[in-house]
Coordinates of C-alpha atoms and ligand atoms in Angstrom, one line a residue:
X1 CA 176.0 125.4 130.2
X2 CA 176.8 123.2 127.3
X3 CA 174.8 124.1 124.2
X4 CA 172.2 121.1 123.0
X5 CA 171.3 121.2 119.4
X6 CA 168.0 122.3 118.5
X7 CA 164.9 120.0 119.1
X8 CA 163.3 118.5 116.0
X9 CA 160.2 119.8 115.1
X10 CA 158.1 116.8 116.4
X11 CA 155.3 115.8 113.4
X12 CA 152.4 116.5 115.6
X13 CA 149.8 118.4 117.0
X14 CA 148.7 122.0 117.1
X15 CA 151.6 123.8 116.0
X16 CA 150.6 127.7 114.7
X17 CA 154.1 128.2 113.0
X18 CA 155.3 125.7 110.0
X19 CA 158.0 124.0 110.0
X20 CA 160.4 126.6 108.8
X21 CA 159.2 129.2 111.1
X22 CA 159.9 126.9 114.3
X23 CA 163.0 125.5 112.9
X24 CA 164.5 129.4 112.5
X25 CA 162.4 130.6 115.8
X26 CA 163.6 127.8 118.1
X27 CA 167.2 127.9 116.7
X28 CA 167.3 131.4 118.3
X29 CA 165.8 130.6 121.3
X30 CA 168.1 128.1 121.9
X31 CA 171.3 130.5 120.3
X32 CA 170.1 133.2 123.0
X33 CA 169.7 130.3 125.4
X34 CA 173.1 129.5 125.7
X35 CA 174.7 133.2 125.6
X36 CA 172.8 134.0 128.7
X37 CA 173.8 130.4 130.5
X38 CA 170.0 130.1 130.7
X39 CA 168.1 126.5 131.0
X40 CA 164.6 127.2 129.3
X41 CA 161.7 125.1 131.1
X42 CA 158.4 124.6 130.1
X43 CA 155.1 123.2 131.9
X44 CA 153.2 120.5 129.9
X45 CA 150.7 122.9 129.6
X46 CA 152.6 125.1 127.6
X47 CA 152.0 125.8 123.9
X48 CA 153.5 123.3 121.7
X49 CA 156.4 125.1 120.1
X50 CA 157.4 126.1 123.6
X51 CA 157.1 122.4 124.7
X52 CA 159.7 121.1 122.3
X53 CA 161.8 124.1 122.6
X54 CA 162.4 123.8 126.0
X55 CA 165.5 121.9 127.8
X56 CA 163.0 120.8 130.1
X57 CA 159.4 120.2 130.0
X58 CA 157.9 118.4 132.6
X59 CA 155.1 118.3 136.0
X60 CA 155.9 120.6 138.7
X61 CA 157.2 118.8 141.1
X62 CA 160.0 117.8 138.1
X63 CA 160.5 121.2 137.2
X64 CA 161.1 122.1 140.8
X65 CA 164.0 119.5 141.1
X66 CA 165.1 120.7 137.9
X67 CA 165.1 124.2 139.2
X68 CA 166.7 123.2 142.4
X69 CA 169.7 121.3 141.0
X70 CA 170.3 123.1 137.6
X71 CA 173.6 124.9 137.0
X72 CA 172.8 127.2 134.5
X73 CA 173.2 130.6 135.8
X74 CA 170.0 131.9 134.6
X75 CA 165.9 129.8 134.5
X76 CA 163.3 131.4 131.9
X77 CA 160.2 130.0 133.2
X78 CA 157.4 129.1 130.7
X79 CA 154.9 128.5 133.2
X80 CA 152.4 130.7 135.4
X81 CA 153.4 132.7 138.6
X82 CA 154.1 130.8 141.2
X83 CA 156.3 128.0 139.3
X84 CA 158.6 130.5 138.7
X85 CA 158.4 131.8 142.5
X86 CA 159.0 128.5 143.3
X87 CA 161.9 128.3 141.6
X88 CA 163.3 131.7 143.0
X89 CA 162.4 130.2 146.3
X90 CA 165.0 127.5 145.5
X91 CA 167.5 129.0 143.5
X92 CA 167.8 132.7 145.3
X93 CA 171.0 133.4 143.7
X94 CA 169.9 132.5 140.2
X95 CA 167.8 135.1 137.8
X96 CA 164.9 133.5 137.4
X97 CA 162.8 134.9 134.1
X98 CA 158.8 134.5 133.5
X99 CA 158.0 136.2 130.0
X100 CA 154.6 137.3 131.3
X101 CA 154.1 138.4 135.0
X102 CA 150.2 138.3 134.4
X103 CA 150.4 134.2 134.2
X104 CA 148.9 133.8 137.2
X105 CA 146.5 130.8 138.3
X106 CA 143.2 131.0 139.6
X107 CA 144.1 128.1 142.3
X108 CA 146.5 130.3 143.6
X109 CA 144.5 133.2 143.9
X110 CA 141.7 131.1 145.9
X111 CA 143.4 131.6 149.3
X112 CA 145.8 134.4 150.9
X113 CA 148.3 134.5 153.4
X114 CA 145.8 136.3 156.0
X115 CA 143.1 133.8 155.1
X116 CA 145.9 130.8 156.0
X117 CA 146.5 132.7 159.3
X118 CA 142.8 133.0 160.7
X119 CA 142.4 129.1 159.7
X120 CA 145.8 128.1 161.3
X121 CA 144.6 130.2 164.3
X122 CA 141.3 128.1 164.5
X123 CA 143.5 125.0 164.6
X124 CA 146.8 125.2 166.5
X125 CA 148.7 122.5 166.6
X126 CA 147.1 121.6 162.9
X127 CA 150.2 120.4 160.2
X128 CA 149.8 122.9 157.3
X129 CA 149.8 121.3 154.0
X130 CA 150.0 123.7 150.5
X131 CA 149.6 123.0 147.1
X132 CA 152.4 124.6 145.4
X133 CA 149.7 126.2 143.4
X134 CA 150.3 128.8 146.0
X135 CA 151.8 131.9 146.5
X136 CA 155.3 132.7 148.4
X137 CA 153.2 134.1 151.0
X138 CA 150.9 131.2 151.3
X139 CA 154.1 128.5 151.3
X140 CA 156.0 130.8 153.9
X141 CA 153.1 130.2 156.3
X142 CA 153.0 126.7 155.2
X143 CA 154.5 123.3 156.9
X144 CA 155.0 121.5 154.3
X145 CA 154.0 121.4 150.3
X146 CA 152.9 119.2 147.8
X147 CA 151.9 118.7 144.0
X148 CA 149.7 116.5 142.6
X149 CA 152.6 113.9 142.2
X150 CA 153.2 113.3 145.8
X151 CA 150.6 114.4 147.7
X152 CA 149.7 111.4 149.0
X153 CA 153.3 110.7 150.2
X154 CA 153.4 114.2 151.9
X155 CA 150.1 113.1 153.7
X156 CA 151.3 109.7 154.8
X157 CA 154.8 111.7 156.1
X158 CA 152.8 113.5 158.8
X159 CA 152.3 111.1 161.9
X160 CA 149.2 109.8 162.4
X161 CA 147.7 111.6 165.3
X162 CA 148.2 115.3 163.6
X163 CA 145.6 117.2 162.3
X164 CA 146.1 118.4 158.9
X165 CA 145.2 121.4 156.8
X166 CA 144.9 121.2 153.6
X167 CA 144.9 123.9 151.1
X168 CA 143.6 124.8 148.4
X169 CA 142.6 122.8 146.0
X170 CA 139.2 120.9 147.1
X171 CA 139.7 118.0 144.4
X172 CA 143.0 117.0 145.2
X173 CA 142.5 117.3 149.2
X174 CA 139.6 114.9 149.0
X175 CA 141.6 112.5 146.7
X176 CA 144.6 112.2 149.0
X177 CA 141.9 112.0 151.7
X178 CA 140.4 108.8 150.1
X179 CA 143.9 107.3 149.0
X180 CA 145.3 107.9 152.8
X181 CA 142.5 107.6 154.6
X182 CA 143.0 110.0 156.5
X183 CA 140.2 111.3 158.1
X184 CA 141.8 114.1 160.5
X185 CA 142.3 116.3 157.5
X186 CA 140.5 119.6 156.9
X187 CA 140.0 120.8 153.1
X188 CA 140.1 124.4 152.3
X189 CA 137.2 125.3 149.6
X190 CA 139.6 126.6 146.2
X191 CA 139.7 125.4 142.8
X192 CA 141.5 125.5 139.6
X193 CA 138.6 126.8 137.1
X194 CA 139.8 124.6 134.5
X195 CA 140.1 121.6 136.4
X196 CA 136.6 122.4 138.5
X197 CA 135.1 122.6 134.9
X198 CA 136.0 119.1 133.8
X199 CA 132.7 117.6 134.7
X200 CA 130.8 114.6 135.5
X201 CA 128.8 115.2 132.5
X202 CA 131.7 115.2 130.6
X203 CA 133.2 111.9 131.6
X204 CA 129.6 110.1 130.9
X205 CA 129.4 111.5 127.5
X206 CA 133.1 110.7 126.7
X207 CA 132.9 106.8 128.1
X208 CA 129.7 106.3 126.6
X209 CA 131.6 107.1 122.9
X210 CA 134.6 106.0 123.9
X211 CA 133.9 102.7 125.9
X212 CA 137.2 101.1 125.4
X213 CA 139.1 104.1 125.8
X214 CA 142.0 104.0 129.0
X215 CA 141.4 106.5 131.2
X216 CA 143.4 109.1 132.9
X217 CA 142.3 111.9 135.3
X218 CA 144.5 115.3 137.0
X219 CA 143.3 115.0 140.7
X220 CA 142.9 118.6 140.6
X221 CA 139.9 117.7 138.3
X222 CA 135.8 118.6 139.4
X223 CA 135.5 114.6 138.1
X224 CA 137.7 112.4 140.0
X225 CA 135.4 111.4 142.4
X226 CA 132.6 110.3 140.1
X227 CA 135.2 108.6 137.8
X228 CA 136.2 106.4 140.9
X229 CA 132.6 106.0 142.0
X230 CA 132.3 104.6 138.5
X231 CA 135.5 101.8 139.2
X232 CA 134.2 100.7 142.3
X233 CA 130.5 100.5 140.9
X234 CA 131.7 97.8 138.6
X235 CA 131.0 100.6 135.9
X236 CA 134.7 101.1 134.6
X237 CA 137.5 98.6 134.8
X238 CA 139.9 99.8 137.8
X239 CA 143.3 98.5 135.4
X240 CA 142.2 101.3 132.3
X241 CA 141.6 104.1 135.1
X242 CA 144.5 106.3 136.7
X243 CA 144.4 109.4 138.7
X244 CA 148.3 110.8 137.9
X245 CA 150.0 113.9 137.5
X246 CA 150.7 115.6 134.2
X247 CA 154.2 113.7 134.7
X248 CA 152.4 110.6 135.5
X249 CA 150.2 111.2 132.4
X250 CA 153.0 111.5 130.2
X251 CA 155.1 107.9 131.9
X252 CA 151.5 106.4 131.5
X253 CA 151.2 107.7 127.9
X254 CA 154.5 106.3 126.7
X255 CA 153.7 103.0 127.9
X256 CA 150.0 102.5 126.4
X257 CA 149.4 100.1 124.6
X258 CA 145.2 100.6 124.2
X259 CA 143.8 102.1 121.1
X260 CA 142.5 105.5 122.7
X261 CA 143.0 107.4 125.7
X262 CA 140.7 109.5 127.4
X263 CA 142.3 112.6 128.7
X264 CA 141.0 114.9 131.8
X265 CA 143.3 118.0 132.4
X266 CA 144.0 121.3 130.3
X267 CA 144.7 120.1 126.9
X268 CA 148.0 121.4 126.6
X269 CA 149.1 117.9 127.6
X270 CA 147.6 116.6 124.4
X271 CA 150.9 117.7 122.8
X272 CA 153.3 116.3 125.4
X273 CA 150.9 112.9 125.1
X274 CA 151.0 112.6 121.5
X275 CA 154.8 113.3 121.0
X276 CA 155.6 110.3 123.2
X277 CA 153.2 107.6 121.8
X278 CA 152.0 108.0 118.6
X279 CA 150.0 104.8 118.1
X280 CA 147.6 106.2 120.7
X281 CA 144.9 108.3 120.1
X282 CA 144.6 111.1 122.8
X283 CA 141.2 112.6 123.5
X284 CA 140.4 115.4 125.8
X285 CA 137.6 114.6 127.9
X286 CA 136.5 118.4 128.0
X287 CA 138.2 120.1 125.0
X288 CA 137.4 123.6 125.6
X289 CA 139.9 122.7 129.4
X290 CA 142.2 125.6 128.3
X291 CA 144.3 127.7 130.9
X292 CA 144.2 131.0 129.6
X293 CA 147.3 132.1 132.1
X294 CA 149.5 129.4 130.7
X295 CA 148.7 130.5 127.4
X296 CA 150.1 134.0 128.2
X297 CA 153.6 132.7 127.2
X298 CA 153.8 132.9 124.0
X299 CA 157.0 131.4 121.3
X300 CA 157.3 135.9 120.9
X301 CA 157.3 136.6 124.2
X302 CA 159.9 133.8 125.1
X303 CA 161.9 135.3 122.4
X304 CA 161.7 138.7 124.0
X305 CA 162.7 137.7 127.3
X306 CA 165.7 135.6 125.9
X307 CA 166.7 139.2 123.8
X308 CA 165.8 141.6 127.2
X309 CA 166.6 139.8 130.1
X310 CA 163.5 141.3 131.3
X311 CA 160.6 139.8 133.6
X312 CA 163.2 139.0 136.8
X313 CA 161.4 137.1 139.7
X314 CA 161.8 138.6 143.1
X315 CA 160.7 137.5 146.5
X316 CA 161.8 139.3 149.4
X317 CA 164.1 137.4 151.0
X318 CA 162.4 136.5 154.6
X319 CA 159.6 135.4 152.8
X320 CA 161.4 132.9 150.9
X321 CA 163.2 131.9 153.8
X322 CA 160.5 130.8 155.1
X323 CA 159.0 129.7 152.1
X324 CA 161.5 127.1 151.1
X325 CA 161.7 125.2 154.1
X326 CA 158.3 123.8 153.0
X327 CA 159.3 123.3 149.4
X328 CA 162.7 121.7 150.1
X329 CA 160.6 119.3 152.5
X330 CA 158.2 118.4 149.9
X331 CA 161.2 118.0 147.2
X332 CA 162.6 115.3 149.4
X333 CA 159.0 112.9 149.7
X334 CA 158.2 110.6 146.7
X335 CA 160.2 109.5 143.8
X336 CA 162.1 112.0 141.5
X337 CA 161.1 110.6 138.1
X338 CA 158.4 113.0 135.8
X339 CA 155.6 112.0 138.5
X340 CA 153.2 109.6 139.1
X341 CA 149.8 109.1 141.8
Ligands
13P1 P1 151.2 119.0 137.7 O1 151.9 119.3 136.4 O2 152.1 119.0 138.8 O3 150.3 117.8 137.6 O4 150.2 120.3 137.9 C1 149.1 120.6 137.2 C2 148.8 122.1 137.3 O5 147.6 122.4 137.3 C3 149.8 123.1 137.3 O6 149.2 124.3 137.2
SF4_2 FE1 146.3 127.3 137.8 FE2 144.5 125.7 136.8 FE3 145.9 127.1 135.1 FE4 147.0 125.1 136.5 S1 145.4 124.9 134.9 S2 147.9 127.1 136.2 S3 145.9 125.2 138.4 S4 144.5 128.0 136.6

């Protein structure tokens, strides 16, 4: 890999190190970064330093490309579990590194490979739609999977006259439900505890101080469907309100012209947000929407795993035999930019 100079320290948001501290820390990550042959990629939920450290920070459908196509020898993951699976899944001959294996996700966790087979056995025939919030387990018994970026282009793949399951986010299977329309598709019950938490409540209580903000809203959310009620009451204008990706977040960020944004997803975005327009004033519409597992990677333990080679990603290899059929499927629907709807 060729070495890239070190990122600047961007001049905003959230940082726990000063600037001298990053500039030393992330001219060492990068240092160890290129002895290893290693591409370091980060999740816009990541903390900031590990943001603008990264070679790549992006959604996870990006990332997965990115992971899929990369030439670096080695992937350190800053991320939770199963990106990093997902990565082994498509690079099997490349070490791929997570500096915490306790990252996990509570989406991920709401549904297990057995519980897949006793639904699929209720429905044969049915087309079997995952999240990639899921594990290797869960994609390997899986048709086909999606992210929040294209899920609505997976759906629309699948002919007409198939049933669908959908697992196992509730919020985004009822989204792509009412984008499709699609009414063949059955929803499994899971739910990101961050997103699930971003509530009606708070959107009312955010729009009614922020009345002029733009709006933008992570499908995944516990929200979406009463801030889309509110567009086609009347109640918010349907050109400030988008329900996008944390990729499609970040194109829609760089291209804003309004005053204020509102923001529902885990605040880690903020940063990403914020670095790409700064005449825009990001606002969380739930500020205490932290992910505790993405938070596990910290700029230490990054530094650790760049020093020890340690944390290696393994799936068995059947598993992610089967496994990547249904990721390589979904990496070939929808657009390969940082995301969108
Ligand atoms: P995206 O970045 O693909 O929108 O995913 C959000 C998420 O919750 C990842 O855990
Ligand atoms: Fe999982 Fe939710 Fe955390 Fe994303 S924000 S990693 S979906 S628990």
């Amino acid at each position: 890999m060729t070495a890239i100079a070190v990122p600047p320290a961007a001049a905003v948001g959230n940082r726990t190190m000063s600037p001298a501290e990053y500039g030393s820390w992330a001219a060492e990550v990068r240092r160890l970064a290129d002895e290893r042959g290693a591409v370091v990629l980060a999740h816009n939920y990541q903390v900031p330093e590990i943001q603008d450290v990264a070679h790549v920070t992006g959604d996870s459908l990006y990332l997965s490309r990115v992971a899929a196509q990369t030439d670096a020898r080695e992937i350190v993951f800053c991320g939770v579990h199963f990106m990093a699976e997902t990565a082994k899944i498509l690079s099997p001959d490349k070490t791929v590194l997570l500096p915490d294996h306790a990252a996990g996700c509570s989406l991920a966790d709401s549904i297990t490979a057995e519980q897949l087979r006793e639904w699929k056995a209720e429905h044969p025939g049915a087309v079997v739609v995952s999240y990639v919030n899921t594990t290797a387990a869960v994609k390997a018994e899986t048709d086909i999977c999606c992210t929040s970026s294209n899920a609505a282009d997976v759906i629309r793949s699948i002919p007409a006259d198939r049933e669908i399951l959908f697992c196992p986010d509730q919020f985004l299977g009822a989204h792509v439900k009412r984008v499709t329309g699609r009414q063949n598709i059955s929803i499994w019950a899971g739910e990101c505890h961050v997103h699930a938490g971003i509530s009606p409540a708070d959107v009312r209580a955010q729009i009614a101080a922020h009345p002029d903000a733009e709006i933008l809203v992570h499908p995944e959310c516990g929200c979406t469907t009463s801030v889309l009620d509110l567009v086609s009451s009347g109640d918010l204008p349907a050109e400030r309100t988008r329900v996008l990706s944390t990729g499609g977040m970040a194109d829609a960020a760089a291209a804003s012209t309004a005053a204020q944004v509102l923001v529902a997803t885990e605040i880690g975005i903020l940063h990403q947000l914020r670095s790409l327009n700064d005449a825009t004033e990001f606002i969380p519409m739930n500020a205490r929407a932290a992910c505790r597992y993405m938070k596990m990677i910290t700029p230490a333990k990054l530094l650790h795993t760049l020093r020890t080679g340690e944390g290696a990603i393994d799936v068995d290899a059947g598993t992610a035999a089967r496994a990547r059929r249904a990721v390589e499927a979904m990496i070939a629907i929808g657009e390969p930019g940082r995301g969108g709807e």
